[in-house]
Coordinates of C-alpha atoms in Angstrom, one line a residue:
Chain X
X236 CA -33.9 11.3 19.0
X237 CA -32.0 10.8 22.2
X238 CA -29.1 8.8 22.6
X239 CA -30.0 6.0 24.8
X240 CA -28.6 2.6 26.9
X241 CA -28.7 -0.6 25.6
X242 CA -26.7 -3.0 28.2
X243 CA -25.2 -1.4 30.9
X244 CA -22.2 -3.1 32.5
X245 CA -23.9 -6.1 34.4
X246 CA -25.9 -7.1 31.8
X247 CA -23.1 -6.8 29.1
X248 CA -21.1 -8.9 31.7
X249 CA -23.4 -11.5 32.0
X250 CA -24.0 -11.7 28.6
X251 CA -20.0 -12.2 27.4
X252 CA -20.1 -15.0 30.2
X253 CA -22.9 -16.6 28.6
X254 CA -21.1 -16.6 24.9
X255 CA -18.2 -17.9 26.8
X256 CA -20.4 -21.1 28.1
X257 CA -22.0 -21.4 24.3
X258 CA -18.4 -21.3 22.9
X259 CA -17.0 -24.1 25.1
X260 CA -20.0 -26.2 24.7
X261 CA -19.5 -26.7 20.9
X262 CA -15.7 -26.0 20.7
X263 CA -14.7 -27.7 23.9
X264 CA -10.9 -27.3 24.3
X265 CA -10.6 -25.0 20.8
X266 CA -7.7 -27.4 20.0
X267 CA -9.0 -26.9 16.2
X268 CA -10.4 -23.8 16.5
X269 CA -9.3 -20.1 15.6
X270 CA -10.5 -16.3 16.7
X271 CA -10.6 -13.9 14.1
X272 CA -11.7 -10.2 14.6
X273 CA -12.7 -7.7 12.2
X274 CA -11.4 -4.7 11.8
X275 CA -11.3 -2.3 13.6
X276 CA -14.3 -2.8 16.4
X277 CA -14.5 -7.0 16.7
X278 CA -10.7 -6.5 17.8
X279 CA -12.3 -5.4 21.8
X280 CA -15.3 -8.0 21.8
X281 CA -12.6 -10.7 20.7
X282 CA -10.3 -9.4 23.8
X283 CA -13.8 -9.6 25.9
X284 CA -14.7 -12.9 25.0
X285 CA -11.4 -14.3 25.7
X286 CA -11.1 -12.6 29.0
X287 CA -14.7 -14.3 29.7
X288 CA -13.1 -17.6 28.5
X289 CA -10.4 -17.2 31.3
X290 CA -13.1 -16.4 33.9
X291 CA -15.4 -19.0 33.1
X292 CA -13.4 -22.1 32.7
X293 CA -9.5 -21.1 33.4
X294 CA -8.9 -21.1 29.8
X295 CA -5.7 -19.4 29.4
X296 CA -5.9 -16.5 26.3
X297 CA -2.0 -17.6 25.0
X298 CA -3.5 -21.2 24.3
X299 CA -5.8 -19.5 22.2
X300 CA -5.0 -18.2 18.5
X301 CA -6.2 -15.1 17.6
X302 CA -6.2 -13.1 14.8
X303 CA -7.8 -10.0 12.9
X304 CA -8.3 -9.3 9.5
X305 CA -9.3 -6.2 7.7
X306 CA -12.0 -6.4 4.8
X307 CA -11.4 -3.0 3.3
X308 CA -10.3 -5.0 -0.1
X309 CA -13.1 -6.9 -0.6
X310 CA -15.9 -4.0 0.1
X311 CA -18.6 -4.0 -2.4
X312 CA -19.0 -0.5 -2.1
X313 CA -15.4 0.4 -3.3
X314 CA -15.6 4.0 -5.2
X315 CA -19.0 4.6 -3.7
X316 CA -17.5 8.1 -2.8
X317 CA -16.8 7.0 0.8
X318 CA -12.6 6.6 1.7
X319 CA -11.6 3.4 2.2
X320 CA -8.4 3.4 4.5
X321 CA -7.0 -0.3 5.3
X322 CA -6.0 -1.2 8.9
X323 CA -4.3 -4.0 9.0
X324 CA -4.4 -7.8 8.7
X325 CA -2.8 -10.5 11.1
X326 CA -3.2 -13.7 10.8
X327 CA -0.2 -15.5 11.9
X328 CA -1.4 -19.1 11.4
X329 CA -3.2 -21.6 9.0
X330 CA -6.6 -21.6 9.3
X331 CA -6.8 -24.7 6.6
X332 CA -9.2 -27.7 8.1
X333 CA -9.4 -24.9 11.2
X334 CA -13.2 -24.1 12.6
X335 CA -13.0 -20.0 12.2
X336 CA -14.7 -17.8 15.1
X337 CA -15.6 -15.0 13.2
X338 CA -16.4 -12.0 15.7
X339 CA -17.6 -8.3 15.0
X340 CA -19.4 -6.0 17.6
X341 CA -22.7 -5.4 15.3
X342 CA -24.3 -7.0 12.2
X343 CA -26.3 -5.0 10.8
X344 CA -27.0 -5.4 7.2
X345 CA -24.3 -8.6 6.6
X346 CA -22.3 -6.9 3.8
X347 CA -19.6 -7.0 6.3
X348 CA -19.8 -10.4 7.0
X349 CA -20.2 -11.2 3.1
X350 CA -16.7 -9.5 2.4
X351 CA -14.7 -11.3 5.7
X352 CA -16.1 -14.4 4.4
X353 CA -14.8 -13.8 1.0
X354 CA -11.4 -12.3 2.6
X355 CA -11.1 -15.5 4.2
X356 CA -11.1 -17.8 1.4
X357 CA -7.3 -15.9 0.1
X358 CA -5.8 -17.9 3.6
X359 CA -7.1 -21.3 2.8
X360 CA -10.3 -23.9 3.1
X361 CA -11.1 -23.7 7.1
X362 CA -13.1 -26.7 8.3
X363 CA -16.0 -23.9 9.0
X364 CA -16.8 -20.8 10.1
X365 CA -19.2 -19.0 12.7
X366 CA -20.2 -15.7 13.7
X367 CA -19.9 -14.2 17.2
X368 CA -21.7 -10.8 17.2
X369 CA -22.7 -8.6 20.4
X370 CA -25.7 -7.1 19.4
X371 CA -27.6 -8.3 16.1
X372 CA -30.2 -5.8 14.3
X373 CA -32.1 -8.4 13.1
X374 CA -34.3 -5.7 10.6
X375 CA -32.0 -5.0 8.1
X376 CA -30.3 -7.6 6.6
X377 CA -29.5 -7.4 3.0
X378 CA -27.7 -11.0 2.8
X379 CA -28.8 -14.3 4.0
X380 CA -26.2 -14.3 6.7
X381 CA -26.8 -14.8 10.7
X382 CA -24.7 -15.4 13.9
X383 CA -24.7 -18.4 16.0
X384 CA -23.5 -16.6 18.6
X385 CA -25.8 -13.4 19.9
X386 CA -24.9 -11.3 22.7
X387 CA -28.4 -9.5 22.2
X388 CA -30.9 -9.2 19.6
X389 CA -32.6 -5.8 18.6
X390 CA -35.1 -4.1 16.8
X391 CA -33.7 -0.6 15.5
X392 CA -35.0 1.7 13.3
X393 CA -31.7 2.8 9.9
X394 CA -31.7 6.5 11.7
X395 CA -30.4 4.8 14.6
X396 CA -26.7 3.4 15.1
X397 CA -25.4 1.2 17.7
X398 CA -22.0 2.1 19.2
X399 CA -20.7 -1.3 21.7
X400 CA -18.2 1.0 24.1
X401 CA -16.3 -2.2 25.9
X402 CA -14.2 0.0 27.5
X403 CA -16.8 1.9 29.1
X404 CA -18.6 -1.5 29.5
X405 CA -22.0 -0.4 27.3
X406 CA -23.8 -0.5 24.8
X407 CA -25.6 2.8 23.2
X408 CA -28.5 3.6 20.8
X409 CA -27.8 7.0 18.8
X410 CA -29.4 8.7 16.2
X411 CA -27.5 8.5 12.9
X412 CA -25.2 11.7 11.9
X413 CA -23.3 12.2 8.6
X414 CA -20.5 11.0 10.9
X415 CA -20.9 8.0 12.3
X416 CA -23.4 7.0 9.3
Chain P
X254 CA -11.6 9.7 6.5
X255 CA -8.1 10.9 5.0
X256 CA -7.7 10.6 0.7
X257 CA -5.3 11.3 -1.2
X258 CA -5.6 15.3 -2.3
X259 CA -5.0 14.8 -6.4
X260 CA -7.0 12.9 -8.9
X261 CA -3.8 12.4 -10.8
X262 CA -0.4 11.4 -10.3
X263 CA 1.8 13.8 -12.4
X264 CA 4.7 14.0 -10.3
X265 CA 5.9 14.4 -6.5
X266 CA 5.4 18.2 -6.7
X267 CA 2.2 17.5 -6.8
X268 CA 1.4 15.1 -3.1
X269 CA 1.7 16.8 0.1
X270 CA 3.4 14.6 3.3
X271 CA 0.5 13.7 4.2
X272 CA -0.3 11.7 0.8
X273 CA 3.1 10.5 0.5
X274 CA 2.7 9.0 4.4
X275 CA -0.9 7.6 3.4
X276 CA 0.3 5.8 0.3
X277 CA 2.9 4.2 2.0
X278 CA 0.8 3.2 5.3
X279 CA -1.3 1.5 2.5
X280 CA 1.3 -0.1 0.8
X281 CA 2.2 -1.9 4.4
X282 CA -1.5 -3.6 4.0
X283 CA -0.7 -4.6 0.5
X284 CA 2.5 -5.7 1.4
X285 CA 0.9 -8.0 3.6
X286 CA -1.3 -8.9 0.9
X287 CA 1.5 -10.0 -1.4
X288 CA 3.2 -12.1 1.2
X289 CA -0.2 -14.4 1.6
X290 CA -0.8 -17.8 -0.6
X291 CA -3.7 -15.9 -2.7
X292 CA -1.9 -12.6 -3.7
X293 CA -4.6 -11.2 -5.0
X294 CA -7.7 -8.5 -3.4
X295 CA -11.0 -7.8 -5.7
X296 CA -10.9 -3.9 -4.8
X297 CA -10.7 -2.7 -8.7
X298 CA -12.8 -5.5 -9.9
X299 CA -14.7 -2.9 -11.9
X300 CA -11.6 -0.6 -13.1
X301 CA -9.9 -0.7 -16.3
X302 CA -6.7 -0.1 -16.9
X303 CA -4.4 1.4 -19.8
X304 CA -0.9 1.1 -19.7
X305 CA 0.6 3.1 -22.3
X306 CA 4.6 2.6 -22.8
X307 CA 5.5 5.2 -25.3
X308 CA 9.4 4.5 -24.1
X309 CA 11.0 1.4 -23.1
X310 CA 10.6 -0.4 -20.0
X311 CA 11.1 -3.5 -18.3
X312 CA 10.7 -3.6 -14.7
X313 CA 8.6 -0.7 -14.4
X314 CA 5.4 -1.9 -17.1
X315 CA 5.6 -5.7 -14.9
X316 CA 5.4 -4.2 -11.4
X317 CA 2.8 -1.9 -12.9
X318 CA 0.8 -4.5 -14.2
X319 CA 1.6 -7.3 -11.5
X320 CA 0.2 -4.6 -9.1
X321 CA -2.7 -3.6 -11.2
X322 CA -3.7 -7.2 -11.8
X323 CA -3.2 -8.1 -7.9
X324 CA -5.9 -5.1 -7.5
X325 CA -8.1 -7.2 -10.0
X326 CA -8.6 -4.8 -12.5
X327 CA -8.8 -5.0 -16.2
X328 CA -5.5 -4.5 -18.2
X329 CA -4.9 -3.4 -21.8
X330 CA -1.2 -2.6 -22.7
X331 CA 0.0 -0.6 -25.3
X332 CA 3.5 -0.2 -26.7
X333 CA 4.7 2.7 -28.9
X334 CA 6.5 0.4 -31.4
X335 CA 3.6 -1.3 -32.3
X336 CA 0.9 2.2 -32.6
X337 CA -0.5 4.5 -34.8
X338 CA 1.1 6.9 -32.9
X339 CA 3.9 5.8 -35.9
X340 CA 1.7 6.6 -38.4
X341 CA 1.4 10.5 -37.0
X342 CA -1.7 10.6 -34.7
X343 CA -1.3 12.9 -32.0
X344 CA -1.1 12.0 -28.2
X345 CA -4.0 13.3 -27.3
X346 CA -5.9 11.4 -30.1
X347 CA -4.4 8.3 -29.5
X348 CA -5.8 8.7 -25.6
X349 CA -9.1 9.4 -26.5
X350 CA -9.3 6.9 -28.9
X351 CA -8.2 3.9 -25.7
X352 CA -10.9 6.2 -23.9
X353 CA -14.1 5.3 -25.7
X354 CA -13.2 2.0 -25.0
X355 CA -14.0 2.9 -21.7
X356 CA -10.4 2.5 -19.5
X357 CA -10.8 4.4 -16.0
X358 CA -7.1 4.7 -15.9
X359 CA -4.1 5.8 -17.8
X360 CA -0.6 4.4 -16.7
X361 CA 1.8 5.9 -19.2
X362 CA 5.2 6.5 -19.8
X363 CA 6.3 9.3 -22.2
X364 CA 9.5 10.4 -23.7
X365 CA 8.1 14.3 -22.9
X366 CA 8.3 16.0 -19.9
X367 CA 4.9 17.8 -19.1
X368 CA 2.9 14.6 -21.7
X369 CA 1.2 13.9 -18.5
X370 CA -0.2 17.4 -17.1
X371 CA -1.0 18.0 -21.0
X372 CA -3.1 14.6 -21.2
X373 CA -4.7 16.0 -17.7
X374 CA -6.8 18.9 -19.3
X375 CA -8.1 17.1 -21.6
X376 CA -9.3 13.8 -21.0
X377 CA -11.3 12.9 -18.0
X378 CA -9.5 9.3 -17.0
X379 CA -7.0 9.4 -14.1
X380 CA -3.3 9.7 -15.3
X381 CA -0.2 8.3 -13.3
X382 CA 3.2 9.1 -14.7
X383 CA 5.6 6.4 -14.7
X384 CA 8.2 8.7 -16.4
X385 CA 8.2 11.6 -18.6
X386 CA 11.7 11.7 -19.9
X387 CA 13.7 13.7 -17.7
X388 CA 11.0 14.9 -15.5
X389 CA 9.5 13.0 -13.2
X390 CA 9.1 9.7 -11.8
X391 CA 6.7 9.3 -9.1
X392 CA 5.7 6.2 -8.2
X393 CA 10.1 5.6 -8.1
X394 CA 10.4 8.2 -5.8
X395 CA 7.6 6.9 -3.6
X396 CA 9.2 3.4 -3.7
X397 CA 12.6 4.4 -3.0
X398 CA 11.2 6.4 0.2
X399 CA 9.5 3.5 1.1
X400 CA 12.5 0.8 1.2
X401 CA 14.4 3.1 3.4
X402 CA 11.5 3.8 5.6
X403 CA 11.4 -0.2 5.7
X404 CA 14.8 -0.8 6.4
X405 CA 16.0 2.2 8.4
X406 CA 12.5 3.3 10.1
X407 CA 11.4 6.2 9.0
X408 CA 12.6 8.8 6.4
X409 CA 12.2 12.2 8.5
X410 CA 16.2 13.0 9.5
X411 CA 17.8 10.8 7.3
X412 CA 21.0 11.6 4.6
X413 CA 20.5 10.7 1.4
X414 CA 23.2 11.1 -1.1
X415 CA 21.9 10.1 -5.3
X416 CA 25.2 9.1 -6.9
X417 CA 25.9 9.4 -10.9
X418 CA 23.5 11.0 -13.6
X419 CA 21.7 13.6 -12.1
X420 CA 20.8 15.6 -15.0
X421 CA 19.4 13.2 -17.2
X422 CA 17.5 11.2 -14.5
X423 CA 13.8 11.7 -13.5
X424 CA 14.1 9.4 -10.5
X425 CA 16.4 11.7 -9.4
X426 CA 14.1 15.0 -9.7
X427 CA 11.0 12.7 -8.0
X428 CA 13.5 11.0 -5.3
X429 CA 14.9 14.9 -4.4
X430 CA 11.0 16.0 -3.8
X431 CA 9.8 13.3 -2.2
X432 CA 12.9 13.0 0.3
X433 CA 12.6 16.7 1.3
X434 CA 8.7 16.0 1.9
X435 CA 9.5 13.6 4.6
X436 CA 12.2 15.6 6.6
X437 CA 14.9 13.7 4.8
X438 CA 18.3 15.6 3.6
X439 CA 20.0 15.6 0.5
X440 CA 23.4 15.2 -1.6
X441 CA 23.5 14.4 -4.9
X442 CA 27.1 13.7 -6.0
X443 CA 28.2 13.2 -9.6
X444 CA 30.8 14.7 -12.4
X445 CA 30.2 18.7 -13.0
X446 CA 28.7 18.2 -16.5
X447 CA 25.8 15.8 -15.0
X448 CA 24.9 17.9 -12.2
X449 CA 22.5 20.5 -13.7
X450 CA 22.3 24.0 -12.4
X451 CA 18.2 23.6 -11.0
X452 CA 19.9 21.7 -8.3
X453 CA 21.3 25.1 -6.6
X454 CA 17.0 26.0 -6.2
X455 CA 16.2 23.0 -5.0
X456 CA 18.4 23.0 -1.2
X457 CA 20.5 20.1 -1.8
X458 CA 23.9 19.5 -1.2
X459 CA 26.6 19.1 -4.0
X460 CA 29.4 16.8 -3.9
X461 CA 32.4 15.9 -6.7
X462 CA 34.1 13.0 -4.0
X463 CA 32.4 10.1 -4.0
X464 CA 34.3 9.0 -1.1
X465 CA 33.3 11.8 0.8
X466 CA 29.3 12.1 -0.2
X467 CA 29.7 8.8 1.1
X468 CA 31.2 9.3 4.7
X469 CA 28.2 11.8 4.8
X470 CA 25.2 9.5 3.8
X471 CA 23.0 7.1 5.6
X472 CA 21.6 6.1 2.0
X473 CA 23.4 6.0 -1.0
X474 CA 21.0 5.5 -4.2
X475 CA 23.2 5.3 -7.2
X476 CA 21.4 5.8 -10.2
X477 CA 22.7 4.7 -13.7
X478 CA 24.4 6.9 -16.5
X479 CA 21.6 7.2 -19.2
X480 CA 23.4 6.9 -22.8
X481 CA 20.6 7.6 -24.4
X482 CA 19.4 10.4 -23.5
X483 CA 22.8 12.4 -23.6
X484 CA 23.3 13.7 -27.4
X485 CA 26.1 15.2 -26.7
X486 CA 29.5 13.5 -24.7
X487 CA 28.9 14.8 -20.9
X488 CA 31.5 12.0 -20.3
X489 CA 35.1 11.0 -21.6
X490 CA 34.6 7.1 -21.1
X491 CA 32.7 5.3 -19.2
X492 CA 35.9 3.4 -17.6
X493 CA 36.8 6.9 -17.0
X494 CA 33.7 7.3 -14.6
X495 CA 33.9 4.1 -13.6
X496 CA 38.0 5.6 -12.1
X497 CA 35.9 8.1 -10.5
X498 CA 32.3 7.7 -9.7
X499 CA 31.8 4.5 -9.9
X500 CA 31.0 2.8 -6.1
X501 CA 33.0 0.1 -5.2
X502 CA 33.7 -2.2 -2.4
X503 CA 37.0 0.0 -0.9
X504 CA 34.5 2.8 -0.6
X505 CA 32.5 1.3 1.7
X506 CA 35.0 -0.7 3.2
X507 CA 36.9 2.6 4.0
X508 CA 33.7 3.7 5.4
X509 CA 33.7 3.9 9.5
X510 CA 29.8 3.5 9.6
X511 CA 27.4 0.6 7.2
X512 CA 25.4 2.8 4.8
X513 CA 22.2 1.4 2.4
X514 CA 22.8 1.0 -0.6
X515 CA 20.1 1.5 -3.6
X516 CA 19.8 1.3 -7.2
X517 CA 16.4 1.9 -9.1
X518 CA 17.8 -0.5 -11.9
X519 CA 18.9 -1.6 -14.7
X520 CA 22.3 -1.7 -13.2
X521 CA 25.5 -0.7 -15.5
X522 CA 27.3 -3.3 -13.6
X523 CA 31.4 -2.1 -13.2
X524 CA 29.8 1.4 -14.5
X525 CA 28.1 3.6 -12.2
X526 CA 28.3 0.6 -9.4
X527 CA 30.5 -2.6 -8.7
X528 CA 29.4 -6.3 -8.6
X529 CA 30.0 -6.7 -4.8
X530 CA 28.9 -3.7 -4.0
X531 CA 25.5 -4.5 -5.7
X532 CA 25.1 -8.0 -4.6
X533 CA 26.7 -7.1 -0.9
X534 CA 24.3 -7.2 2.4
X535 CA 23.8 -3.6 2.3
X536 CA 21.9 -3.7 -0.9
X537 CA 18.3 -3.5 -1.0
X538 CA 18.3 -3.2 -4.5
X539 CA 15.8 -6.2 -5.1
X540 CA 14.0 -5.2 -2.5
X541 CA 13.5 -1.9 -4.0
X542 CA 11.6 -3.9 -7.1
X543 CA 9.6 -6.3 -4.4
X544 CA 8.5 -3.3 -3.0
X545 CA 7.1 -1.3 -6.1
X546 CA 4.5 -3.8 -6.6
X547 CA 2.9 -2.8 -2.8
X548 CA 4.2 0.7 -3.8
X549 CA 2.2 0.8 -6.8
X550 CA -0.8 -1.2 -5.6
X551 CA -1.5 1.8 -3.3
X552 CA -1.4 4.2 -5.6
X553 CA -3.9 2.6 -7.6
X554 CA -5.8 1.6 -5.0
X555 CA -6.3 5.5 -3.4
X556 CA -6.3 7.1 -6.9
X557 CA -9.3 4.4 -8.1
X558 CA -11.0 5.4 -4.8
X559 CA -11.5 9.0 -5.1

């Protein structure tokens, strides 16, 4: 299987310029609303999305309260064999009666998703949450859990992974190794 | 993905600088953790916990248990005083015995050095030492290196001086290793008869002059003169050590530099340390205790994991 190109830099720009319109149409000003990234790879799309925010509509990113949280804790495949090393949490305000933008590069089979959800709840009752993912594999869910907000929807095959590479402004499709499994 | 390279914790010796550095980069996130409304993570939903206090202890069974609890795990506590281990049953009996029940994980305390790497080859649960009389006592050590690494830094280049009861003290065996395992150098400074002679192997510095091993240090941990453990009189008085060893305000005040002072508790207040000198701003003796909670957490956390 060869490692091929998913979005290449124009596409993925239009596309985070899109989710910057969707966001702004149902949070307006985000007076009430919160950014929250998971660790480690919704950290960059978060950055993205805000820097499209800016673009878009002159939003400035200090107005705008970000955080990340890590969901190593709450894994339901703790002592599974596979090392579970935290990175860290941030959130340096309440997200109680907040509306949470929850934002990670892929969702894939949800168990992420499942566990952020359920890290969330130790910070307080926010008002509600959403996703924000970049590229949704829409096969393989194991949960009842979707985004509202979709950079781009695909269908992969498990041997495959997808690696979102914001820095090099693309998105790849690779064939699974031990590694990156 | 890095992991810690034992299945046990018997003792420093064991943990290489890498696994001390990995437990305590963990214990930042459960740190973090702790400070929240909800203190509390499901990671060992699914573990059981033993403690097993064949020894006294206070502070050391809570912050155990406070950490293992945090972790969501299932506790059973056991003390000594209260066991069949009264009636004559042997150690390794009484294990196996909390072992059928099923418990993933022994915490215990022992009054023998070596109960713990005895335990080890024969049951099949993993063991963390929280003291084996005179031995070793890890997690301690680990917490010790982490408050200075929280309030100085980092522990790599930095004098540390232990103060008081070196001979009878495991703290000070695990806080020696550990130390030297992180670049740190060492003093330990006491009366003659509580120094013992394994100290010359071990590349630390020896000091009678309290007043002097504290011009030297950056951190002075002072550890407490253990009664009950000495059989025979290594002391004349304690007002007599107080004259001497004890650490008091002039000390410091004499001092041309500010140094940290620690104490791994319970404090012989007016003994082996003084009341201001406890309670002053250069104390982080509570946060010592705050600390092994986090401390702790992390060991549970990567032990339970691998």
């Amino acid at each position: 299987m060869e490692k091929r190109l998913l979005l290449e830099e124009s596409l993925l720009n239009l596309i985070l310029r899109r989710l910057a319109f969707q966001l702004i149409e149902s949070h307006q000003s985000f007076e009430e609303s919160v950014f929250i990234a998971i660790q480690p790879r919704g950290i960059e799309l978060m950055h993205a999305v805000v820097k499209a925010l800016e673009e878009v509509k002159a939003i400035k990113p200090e107005s705008l309260q970000q955080g990340t949280l890590d969901i190593t804790f709450h894994r339901d495949d703790f002592r599974s064999g596979k090392s579970l090393i935290p990175k860290s949490t941030d959130i340096p305000f309440a997200i109680e009666g907040k509306r949470i933008i929850l934002i990670d590069d892929v969702l894939y089979t949800g168990r992420t998703i499942r566990a952020a959800l359920d890290a969330l709840v130790d910070f307080g009752r926010p008002k509600d949450a959403e996703l924000l993912v970049l590229i949704d594999r829409k096969l393989h869910r194991d949960l009842p859990i979707q985004a509202k907000y979709v950079g781009k929807t695909i269908d992969s095959i498990e041997e495959e992974r997808v690696t979102v590479d914001l820095e090099g402004k693309s998105v790849w499709i690779t064939p699974k190794t031990p590694d990156n499994g | 993905m890095a992991s810690l390279s034992t299945k046990h914790l018997l003792g420093i010796a064991d943990l290489s600088t890498e696994d001390i550095q990995l437990i305590h980069s963990t214990a930042d996130e459960f740190k973090e953790v702790l400070s929240r409304k909800i203190k509390k993570v499901p990671s060992l939903r699914d573990v059981t916990i033993a403690n097993l206090f064949f020894e006294n202890s206070t502070r050391t069974k809570i912050s155990f248990e406070l950490a293992e609890k945090r972790l969501s795990a299932d506790v059973v506590n056991f003390a000594s005083s209260t066991s069949s281990t009264k009636k004559g049953e042997t150690l390794i009996d009484t294990v196996n015995n909390i072992l059928a029940m099923k418990v993933d994980v022994v915490v215990m305390r022992h009054p023998q050095p070596g109960a713990h790497r005895l335990l080890s080859r024969h049951i099949d649960a993993k063991i963390i030492n929280a003291g084996d009389g005179a031995h070793e006592h890890p997690t301690q050590a680990l917490l010790d290196a982490y408050s200075i690494r929280e309030r100085l830094g980092e522990v790599g280049g930095k004098k540390v001086c232990l103060f008081g009861d070196i001979k009878h003290s495991r703290v000070a065996i695990s806080n020696i290793l550990c130390l030297q395992k992180l670049g740190a150098e060492v003093m330990v400074c006491g009366p003659g008869s509580l120094i013992p002679k394994y100290v010359n192997g071990l590349g630390v510095k020896v000091s009678h002059n309290v007043q002097e091993a504290l011009a030297w240090c950056d951190v002075a941990n002072v550890l407490r003169i253990q009664l009950e453990r000495q059989q025979v009189r290594y002391i004349p008085s304690l007002r007599e050590y107080n004259q001497y060893f004890g650490i008091r305000k002039s000390h410091l005040d004499a001092l041309d530099k500010e140094i940290v002072i620690m104490h791994p508790g319970p404090i012989n207040r007016g003994v082996e340390i003084d009341s201001d000198v406890a309670d002053s701003e250069h104390s982080i003796i509570l946060d010592q205790v705050e600390n092994g909670v986090a401390t702790r957490m992390a060991v549970l956390y990567l032990l339970a994991e691998a």
